[in-house]
Short mmCIF file of N, CA and C in Angstrom, two decimals:
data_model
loop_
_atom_site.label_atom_id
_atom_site.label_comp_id
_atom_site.label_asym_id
_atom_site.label_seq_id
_atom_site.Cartn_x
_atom_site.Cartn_y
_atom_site.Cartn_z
N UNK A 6 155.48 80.56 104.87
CA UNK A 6 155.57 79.13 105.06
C UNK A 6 154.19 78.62 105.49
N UNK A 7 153.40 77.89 104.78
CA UNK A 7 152.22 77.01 104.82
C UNK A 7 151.77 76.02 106.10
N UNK A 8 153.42 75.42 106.38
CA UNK A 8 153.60 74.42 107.24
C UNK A 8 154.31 74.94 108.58
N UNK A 9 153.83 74.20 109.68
CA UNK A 9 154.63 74.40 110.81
C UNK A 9 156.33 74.07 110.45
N UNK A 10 157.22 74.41 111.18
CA UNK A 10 158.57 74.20 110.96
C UNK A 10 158.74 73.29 111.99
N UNK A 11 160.68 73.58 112.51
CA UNK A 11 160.93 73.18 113.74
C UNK A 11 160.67 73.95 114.59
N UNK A 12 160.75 75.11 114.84
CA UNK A 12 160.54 75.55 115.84
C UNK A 12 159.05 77.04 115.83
N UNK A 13 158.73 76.90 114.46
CA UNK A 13 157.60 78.11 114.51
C UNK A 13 156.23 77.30 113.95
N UNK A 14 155.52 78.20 113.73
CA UNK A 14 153.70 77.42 113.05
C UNK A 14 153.93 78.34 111.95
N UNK A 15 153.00 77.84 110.90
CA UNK A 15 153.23 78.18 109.50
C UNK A 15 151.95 78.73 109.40
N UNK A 16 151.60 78.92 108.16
CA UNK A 16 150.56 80.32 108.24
C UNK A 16 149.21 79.36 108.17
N UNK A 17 149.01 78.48 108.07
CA UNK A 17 147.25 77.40 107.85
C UNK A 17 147.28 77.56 109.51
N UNK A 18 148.17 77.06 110.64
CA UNK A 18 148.19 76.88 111.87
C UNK A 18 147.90 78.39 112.53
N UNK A 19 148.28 79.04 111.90
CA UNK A 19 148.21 80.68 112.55
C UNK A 19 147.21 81.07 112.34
N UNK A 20 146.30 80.90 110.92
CA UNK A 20 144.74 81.28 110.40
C UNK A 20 143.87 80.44 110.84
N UNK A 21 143.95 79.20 111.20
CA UNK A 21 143.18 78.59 112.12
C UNK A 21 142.92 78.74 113.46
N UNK A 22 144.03 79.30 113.93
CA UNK A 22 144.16 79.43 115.53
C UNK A 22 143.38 80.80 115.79
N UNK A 23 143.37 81.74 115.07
CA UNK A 23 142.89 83.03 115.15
C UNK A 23 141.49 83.12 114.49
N UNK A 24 141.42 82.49 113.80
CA UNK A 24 139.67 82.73 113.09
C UNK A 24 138.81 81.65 114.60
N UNK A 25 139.49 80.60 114.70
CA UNK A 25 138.47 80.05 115.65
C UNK A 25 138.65 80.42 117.07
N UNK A 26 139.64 81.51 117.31
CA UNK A 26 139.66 82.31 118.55
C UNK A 26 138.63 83.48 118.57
N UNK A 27 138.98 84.22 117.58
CA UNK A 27 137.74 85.26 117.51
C UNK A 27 136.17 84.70 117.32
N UNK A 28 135.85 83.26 116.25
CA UNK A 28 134.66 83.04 116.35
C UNK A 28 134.10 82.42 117.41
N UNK A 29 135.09 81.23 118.57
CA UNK A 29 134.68 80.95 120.17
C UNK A 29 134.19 82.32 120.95
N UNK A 30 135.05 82.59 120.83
CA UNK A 30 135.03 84.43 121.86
C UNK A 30 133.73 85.32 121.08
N UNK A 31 133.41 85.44 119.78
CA UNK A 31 132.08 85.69 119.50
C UNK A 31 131.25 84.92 119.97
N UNK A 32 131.36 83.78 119.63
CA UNK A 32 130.11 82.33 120.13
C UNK A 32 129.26 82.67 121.95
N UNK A 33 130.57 82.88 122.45
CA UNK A 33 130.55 83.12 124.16
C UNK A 33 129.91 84.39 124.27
N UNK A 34 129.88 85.49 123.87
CA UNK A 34 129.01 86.97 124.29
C UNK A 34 127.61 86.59 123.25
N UNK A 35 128.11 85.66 121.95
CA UNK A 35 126.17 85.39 121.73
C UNK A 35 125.43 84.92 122.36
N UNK A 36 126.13 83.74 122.97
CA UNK A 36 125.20 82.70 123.73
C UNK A 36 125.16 83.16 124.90
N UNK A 37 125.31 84.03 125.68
CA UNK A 37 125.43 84.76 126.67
C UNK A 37 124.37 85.77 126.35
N UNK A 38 124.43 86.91 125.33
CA UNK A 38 123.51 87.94 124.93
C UNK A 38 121.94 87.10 124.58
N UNK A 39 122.00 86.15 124.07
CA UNK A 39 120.90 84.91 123.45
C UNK A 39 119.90 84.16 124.50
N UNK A 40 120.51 84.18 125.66
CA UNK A 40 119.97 83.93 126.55
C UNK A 40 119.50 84.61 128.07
N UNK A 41 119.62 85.96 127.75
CA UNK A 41 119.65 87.26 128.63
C UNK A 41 117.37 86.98 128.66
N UNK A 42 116.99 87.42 129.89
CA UNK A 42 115.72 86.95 129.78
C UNK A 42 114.81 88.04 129.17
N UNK A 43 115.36 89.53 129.09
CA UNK A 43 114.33 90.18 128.58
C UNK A 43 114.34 90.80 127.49
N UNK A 44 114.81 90.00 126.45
CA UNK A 44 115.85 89.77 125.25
C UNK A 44 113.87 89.67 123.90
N UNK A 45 114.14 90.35 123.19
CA UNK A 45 112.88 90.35 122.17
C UNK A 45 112.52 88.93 121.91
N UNK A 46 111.64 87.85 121.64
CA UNK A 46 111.34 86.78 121.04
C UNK A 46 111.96 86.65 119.72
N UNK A 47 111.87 87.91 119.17
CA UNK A 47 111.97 87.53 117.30
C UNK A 47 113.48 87.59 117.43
N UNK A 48 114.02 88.59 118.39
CA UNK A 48 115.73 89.00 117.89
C UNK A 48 116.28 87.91 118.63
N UNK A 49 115.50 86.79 119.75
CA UNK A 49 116.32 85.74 120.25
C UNK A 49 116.63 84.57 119.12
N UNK A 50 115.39 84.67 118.68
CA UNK A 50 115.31 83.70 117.59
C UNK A 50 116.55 83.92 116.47
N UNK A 51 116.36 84.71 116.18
CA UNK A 51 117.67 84.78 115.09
C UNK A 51 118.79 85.14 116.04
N UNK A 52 119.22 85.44 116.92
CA UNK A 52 120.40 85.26 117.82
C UNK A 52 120.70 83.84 117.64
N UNK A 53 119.75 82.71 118.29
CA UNK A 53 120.11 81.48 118.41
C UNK A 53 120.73 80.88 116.95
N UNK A 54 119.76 81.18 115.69
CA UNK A 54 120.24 80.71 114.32
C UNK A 54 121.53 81.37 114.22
N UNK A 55 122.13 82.40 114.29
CA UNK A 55 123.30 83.17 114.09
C UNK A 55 124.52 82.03 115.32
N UNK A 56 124.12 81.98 116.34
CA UNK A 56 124.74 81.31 117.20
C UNK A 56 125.02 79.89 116.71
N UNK A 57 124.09 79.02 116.82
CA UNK A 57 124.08 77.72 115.45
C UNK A 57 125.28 77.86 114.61
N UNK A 58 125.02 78.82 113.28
CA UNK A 58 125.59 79.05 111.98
C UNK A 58 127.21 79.29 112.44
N UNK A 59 127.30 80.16 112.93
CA UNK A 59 128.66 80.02 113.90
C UNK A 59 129.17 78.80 114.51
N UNK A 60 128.44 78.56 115.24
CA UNK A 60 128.64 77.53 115.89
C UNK A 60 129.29 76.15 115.17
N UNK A 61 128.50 75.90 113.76
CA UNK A 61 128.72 74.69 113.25
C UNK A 61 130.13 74.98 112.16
N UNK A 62 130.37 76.33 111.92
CA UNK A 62 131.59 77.04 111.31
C UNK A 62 132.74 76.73 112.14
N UNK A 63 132.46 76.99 113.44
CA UNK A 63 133.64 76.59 114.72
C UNK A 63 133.77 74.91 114.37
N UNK A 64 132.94 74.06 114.39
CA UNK A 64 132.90 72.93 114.51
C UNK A 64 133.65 72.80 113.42
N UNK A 65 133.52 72.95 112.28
CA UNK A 65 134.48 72.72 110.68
C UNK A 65 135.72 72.84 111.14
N UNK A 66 136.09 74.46 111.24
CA UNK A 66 137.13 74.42 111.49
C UNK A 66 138.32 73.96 112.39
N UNK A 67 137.64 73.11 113.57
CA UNK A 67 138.11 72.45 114.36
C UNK A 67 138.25 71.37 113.98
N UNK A 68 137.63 71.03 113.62
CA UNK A 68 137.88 69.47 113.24
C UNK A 68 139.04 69.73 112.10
N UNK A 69 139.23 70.63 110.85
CA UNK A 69 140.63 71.06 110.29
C UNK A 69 141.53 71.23 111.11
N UNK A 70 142.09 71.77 112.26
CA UNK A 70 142.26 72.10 112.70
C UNK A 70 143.18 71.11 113.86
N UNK A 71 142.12 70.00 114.06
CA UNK A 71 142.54 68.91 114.75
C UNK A 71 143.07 67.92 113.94
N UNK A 72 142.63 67.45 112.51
CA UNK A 72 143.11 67.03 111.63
C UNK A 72 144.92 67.31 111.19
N UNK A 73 144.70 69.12 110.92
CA UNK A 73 146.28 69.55 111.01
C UNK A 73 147.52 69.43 111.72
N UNK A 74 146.58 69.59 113.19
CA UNK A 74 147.51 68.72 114.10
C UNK A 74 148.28 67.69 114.31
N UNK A 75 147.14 66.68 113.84
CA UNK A 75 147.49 64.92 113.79
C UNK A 75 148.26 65.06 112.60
N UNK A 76 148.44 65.32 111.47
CA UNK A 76 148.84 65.30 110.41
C UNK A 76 150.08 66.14 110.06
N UNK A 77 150.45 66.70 110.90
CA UNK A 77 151.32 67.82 110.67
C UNK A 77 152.49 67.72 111.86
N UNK A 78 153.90 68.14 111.59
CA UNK A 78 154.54 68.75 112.30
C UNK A 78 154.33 70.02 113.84
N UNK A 79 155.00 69.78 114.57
CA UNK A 79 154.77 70.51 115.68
C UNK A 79 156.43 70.68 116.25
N UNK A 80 156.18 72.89 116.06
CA UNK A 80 156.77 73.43 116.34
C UNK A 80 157.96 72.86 117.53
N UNK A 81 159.01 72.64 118.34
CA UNK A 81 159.50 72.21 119.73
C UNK A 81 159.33 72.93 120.61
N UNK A 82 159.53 73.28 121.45
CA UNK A 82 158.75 74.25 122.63
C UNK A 82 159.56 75.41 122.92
N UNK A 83 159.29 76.50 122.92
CA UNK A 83 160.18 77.44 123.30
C UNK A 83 161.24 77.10 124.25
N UNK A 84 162.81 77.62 123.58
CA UNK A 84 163.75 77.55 124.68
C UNK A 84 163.22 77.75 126.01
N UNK A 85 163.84 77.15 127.37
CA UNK A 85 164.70 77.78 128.72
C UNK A 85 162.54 77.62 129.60
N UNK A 86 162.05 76.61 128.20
CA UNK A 86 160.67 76.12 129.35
C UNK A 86 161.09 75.09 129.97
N UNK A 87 160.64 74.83 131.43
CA UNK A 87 161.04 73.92 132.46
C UNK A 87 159.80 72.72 131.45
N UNK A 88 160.35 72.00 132.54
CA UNK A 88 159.01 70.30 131.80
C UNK A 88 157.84 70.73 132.60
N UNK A 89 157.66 70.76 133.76
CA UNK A 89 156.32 70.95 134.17
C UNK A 89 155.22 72.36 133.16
N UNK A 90 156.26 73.45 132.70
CA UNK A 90 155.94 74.26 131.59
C UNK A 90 155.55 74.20 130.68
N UNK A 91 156.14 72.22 129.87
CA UNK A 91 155.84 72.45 128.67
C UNK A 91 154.81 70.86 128.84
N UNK A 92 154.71 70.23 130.04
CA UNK A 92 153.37 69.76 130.41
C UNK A 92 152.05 70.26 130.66
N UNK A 93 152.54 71.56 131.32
CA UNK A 93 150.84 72.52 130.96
C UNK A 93 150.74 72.74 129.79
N UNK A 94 151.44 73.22 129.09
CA UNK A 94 151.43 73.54 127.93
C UNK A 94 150.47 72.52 126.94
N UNK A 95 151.01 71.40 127.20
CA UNK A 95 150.67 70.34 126.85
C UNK A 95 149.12 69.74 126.88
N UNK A 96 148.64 70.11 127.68
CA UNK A 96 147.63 70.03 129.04
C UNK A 96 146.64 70.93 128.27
N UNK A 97 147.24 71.94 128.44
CA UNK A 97 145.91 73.03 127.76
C UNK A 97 145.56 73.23 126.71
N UNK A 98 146.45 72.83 125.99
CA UNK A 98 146.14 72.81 124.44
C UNK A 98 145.61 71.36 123.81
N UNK A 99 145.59 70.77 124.44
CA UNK A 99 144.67 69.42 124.12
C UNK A 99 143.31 69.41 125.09
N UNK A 100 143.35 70.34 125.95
CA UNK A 100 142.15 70.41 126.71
C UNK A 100 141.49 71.56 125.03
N UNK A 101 142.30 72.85 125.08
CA UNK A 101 141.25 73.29 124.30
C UNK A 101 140.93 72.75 123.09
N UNK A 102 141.85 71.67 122.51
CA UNK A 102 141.17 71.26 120.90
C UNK A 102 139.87 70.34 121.44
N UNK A 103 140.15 69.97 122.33
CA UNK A 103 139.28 69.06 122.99
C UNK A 103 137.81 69.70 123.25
N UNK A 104 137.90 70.68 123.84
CA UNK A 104 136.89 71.53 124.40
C UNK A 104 136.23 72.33 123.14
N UNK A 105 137.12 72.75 122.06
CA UNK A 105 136.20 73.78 120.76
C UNK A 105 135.77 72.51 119.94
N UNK A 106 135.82 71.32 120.29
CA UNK A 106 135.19 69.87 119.85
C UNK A 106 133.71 69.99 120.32
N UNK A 107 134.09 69.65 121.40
CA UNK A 107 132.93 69.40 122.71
C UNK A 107 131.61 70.53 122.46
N UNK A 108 131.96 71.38 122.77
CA UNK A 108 131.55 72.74 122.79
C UNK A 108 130.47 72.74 121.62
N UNK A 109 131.03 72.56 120.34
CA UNK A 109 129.60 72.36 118.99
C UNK A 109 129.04 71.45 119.18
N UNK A 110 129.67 70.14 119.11
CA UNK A 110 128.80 69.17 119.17
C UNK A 110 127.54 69.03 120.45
N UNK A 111 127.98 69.42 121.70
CA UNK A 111 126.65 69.46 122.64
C UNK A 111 125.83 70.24 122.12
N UNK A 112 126.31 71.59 121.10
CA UNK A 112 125.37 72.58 121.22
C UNK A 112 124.45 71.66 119.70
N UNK A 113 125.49 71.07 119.39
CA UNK A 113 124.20 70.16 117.88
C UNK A 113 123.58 69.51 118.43
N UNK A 114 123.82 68.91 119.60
CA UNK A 114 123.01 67.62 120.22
C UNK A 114 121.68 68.50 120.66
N UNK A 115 121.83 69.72 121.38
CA UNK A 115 120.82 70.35 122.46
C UNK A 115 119.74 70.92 121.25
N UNK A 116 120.49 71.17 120.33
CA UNK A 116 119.31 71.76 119.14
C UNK A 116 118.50 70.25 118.39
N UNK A 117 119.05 69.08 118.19
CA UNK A 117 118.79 67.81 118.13
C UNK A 117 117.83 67.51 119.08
N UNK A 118 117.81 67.45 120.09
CA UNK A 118 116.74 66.97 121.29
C UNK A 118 116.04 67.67 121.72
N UNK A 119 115.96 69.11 121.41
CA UNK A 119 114.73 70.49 121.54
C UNK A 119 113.68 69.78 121.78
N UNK A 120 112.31 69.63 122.07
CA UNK A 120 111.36 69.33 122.02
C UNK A 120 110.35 70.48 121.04
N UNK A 121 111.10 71.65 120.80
CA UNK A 121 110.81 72.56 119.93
C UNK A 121 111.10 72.30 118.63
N UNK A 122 111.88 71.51 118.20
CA UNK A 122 111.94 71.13 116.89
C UNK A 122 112.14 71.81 115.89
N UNK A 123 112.88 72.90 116.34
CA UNK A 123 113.43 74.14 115.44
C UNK A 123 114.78 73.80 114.58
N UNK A 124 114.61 74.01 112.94
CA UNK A 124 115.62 73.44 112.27
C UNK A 124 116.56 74.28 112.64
N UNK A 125 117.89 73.87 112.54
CA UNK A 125 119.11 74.74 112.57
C UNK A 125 119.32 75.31 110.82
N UNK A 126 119.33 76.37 110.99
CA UNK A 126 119.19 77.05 109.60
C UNK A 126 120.94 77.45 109.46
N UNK A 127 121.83 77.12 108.58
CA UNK A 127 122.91 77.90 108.47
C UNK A 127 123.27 79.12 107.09
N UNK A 128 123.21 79.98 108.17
CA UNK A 128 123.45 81.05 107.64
C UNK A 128 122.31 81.42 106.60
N UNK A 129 121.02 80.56 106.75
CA UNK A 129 119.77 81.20 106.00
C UNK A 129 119.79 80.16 104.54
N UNK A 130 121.03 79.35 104.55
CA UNK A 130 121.31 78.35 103.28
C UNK A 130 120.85 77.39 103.17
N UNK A 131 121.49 76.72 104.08
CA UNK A 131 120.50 74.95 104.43
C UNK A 131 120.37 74.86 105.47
N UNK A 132 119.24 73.71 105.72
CA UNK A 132 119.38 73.11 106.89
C UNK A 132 120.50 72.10 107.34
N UNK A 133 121.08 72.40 108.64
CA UNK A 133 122.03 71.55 109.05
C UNK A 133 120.94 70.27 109.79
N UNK A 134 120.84 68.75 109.33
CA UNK A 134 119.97 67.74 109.87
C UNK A 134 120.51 67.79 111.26
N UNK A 135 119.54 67.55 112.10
CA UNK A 135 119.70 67.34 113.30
C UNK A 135 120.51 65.56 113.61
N UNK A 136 121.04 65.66 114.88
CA UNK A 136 121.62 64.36 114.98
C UNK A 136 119.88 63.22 115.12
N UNK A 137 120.85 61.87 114.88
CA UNK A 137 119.22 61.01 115.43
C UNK A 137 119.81 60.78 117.19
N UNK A 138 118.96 61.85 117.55
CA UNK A 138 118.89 61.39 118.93
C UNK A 138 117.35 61.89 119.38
N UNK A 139 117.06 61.39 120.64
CA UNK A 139 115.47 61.04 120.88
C UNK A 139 115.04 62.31 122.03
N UNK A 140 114.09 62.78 121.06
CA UNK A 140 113.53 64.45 121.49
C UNK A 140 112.98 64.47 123.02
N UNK A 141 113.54 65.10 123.69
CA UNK A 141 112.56 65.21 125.03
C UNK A 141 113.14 66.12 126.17
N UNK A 142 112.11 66.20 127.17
CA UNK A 142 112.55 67.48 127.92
C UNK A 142 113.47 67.40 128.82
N UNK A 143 113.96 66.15 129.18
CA UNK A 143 115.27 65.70 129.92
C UNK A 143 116.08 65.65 129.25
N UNK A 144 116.22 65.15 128.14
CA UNK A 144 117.30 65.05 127.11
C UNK A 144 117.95 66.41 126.65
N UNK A 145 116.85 67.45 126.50
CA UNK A 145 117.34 68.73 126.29
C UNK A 145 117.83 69.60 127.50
N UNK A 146 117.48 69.04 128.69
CA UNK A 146 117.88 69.84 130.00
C UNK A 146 119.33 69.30 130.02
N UNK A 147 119.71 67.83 129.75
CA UNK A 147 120.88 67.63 130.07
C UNK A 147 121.84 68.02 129.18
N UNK A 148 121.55 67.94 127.66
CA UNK A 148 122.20 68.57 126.71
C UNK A 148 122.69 70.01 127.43
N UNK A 149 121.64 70.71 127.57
CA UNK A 149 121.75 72.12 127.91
C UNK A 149 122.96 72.17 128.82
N UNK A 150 122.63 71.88 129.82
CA UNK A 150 123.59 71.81 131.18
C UNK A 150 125.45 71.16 130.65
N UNK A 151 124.83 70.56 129.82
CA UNK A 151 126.69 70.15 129.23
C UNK A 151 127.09 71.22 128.14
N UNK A 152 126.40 71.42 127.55
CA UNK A 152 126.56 72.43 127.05
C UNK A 152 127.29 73.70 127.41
N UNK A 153 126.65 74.72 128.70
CA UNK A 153 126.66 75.93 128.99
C UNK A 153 127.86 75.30 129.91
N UNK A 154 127.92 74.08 130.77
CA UNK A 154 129.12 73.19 131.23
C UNK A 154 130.83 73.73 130.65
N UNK A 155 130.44 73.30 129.65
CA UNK A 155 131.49 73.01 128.66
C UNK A 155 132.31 74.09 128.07
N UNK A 156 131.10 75.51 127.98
CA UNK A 156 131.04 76.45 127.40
C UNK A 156 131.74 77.57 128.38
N UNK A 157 131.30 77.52 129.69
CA UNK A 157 131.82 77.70 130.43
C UNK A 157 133.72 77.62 130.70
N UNK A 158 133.68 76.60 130.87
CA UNK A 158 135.17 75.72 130.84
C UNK A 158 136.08 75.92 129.65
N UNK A 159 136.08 75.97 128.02
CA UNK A 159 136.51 76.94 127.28
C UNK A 159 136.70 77.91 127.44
N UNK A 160 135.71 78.74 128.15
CA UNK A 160 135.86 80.55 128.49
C UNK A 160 137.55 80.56 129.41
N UNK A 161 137.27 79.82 130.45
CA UNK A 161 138.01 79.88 131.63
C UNK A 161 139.44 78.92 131.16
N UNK A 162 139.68 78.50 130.36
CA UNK A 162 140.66 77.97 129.29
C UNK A 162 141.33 78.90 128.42
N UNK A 163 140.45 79.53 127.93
CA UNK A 163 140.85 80.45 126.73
C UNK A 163 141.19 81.77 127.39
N UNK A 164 140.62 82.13 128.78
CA UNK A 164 141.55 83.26 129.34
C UNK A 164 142.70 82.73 129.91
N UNK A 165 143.15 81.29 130.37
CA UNK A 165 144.29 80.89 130.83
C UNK A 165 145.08 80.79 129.87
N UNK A 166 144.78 80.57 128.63
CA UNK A 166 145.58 80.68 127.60
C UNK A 166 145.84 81.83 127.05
N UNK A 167 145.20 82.58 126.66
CA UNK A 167 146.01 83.94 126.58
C UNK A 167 146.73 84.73 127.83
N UNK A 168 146.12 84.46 129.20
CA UNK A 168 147.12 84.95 130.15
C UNK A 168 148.43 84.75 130.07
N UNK A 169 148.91 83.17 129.65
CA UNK A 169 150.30 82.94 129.47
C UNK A 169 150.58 83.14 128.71
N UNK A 170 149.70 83.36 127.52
CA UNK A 170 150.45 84.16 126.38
C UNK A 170 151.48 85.34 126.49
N UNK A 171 150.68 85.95 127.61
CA UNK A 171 150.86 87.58 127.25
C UNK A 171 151.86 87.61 128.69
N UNK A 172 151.86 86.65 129.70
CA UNK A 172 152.77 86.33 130.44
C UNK A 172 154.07 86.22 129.80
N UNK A 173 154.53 85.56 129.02
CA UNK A 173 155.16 85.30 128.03
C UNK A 173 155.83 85.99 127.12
N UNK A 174 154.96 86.78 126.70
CA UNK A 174 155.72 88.08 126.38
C UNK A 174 155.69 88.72 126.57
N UNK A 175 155.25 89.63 127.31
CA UNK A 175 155.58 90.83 128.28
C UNK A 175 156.62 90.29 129.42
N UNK A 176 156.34 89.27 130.19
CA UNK A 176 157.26 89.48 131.70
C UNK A 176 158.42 88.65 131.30
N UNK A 177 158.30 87.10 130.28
CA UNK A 177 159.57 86.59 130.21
C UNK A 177 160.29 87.07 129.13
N UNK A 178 159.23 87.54 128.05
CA UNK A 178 160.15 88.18 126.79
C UNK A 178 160.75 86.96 126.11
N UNK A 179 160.02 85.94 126.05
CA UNK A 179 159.89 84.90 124.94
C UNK A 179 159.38 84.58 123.53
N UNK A 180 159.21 83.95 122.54
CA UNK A 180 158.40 83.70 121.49
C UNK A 180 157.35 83.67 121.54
N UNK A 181 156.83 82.40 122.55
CA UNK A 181 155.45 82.33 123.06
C UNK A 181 154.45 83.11 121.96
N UNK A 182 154.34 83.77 122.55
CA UNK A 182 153.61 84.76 121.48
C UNK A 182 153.66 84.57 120.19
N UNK A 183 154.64 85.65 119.92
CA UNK A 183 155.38 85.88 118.77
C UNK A 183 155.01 85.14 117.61
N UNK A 184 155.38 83.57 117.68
CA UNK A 184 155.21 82.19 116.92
C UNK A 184 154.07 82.18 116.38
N UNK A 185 152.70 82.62 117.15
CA UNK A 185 151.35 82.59 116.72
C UNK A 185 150.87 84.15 116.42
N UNK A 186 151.87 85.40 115.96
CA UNK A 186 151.32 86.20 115.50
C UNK A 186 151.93 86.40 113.98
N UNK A 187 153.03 85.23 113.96
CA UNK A 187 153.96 85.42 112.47
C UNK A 187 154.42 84.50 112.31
N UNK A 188 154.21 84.16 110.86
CA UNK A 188 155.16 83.01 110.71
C UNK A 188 156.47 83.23 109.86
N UNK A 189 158.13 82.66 110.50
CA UNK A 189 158.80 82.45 109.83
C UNK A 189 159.39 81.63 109.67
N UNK A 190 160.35 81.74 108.27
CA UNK A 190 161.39 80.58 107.68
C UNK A 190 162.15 79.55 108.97
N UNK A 191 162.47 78.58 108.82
CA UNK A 191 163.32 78.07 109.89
C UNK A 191 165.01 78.17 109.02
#
């Protein structure tokens, strides 16, 4: 099934949720490894382009992603969840579409206002144009800082979200899970 149902996600919602889980969670040990200080010049350099190229891949697919959302059906919430349950629920999952939003775009802005003026190369194909915003060394400090901000705050999101995942199915022995590792018929 293609489409979310009533009560499960359909397989576009399941391949989205998992390609841009594994490529955030890559993004986070690059930009982490990318910015380590005694890291080669040449291998940072292409760290950062690899980080970018990723980066603006996350951004696509989020924005699909968020699109699918608005546009699409949504599963009802697992039986025997209290409301305050399915208000976090609620809560975190619009924090994270919110946040794998946030998250590219500062990092387009911070490569945009570099004072280094280094094109974003994707994947060695084209150049991705920088936004028009106005180059300078405050502009890129603050970029930065919202950035690694932001980047931060996803991390610490995305382990709260799989904690209850796995809360979920291991201790309550719910769907939770389940729903986002398979999709079936309703």
């Amino acid at each position: 099934m293609l489409r979310n149902g009533p009560d499960t996600f359909g397989w576009v919602t399941i391949l989205l949720h998992w390609t841009i889980a594994v490529l955030i969670a890559g993004l986070l040990v690059l930009g982490y490894a990318m910015t380590l200080p005694s890291i080669d010049p040449v291998l940072q350099f292409d760290l950062f382009q690899w980080h970018k190229s990723f980066g603006f891949t996350a951004l696509g697919l989020c924005i699909i992603r968020v699109l699918w959302w608005l546009a699409g059906r949504h599963p009802a919430a697992v039986a025997g969840l209290s409301i305050r349950e399915r208000q976090a629920s609620f809560a975190v999952h619009s924090l994270l579409l919110c946040l794998t939003l946030a998250v590219p775009i500062t990092g387009w802005a911070l490569a945009s206002v570099s004072t280094l003026d280094i094109p974003s190369f994707y994947f060695n194909l084209v150049v991705i144009p920088h936004l028009p915003l106005e180059k300078s060394a405050v502009a890129e400090t603050v970029w930065t800082t919202a950035h690694a901000i932001l980047a931060y705050g996803l991390a610490a999101l995305v382990l709260l979200h799989a904690a209850a995942a796995l809360h979920h199915h291991f201790i309550r022995h719910d769907a939770v899970l389940v729903r986002m590792l398979r999709s079936r018929r309703s």
